[in-house]
């Protein structure tokens, strides 16, 4: 075969090869996520638990000015300012304490990870008294002009609503230094026969205590189809909070599993969040507000009721040891 013919065939072959090699389906060159990532200062970190980000379909976006669960034509700021006090639901960590150069860097969102790691040293645990994360976001974002970094639904799905660089509005004076999570749980009460228990908890065909989302809420926005949640301990847990006896149903096993993995991941990202909780002189869990001076020196997991005597969350049913020991085991 003459050389020109060979060269012609080679060029045709090379062209087809290059065309095939460079051809991609739109979107396939995007970063491939596993669905377990959380975001801190723009960086993605794996947790091993199911995570839905504010940028994902079905996510909850605390950056939005608009209210999420009202008709669209009523959701903008002009129609919302009689209901919520501020168009934003978050702020800047330690905004009055930074040198001018640092403030100029971070005011536009330009946090670097080392700076954030030196800033965050507490993980604040709340229960939402809403029952599901969808309802929690409705109450926080649309009605109370508040925010939280994470919500943990009854099926173990974690929703992240803001980058962890942001100062979410969830824990008052602790907001500057903390990451917060709202756990879907109906809370703790003085009366073991409080009406909320009969509304939200019932028995299945085998007599086991289960979560019963009210019919008016449909499926409650729970991501797992037809999910039925069972408290990890199948009875009311009784215990002291702020010096009073309270009654509460436990979290689901799915919630504990995801919370343990998230806690371990947060400790890896923020080593100043120690894997421990407030303890008394006897080494046992403190079940009342922690003295303000002691709060300043504490690093680790902390309940909302440890920060203020006006709160009871995460309640007597919350198993601190299960979470802390589980997170430590995840790191081995």
mmCIF file of C-alpha atoms in Angstrom, residues 47 226 265:
data_model
loop_
_atom_site.group_PDB
_atom_site.id
_atom_site.type_symbol
_atom_site.label_atom_id
_atom_site.label_comp_id
_atom_site.label_asym_id
_atom_site.label_seq_id
_atom_site.Cartn_x
_atom_site.Cartn_y
_atom_site.Cartn_z
ATOM 1 C CA UNK A 47 -18.827 11.001 56.980
ATOM 2 C CA UNK A 226 -42.441 4.250 54.022
ATOM 3 C CA UNK A 265 -16.063 13.357 61.110
#
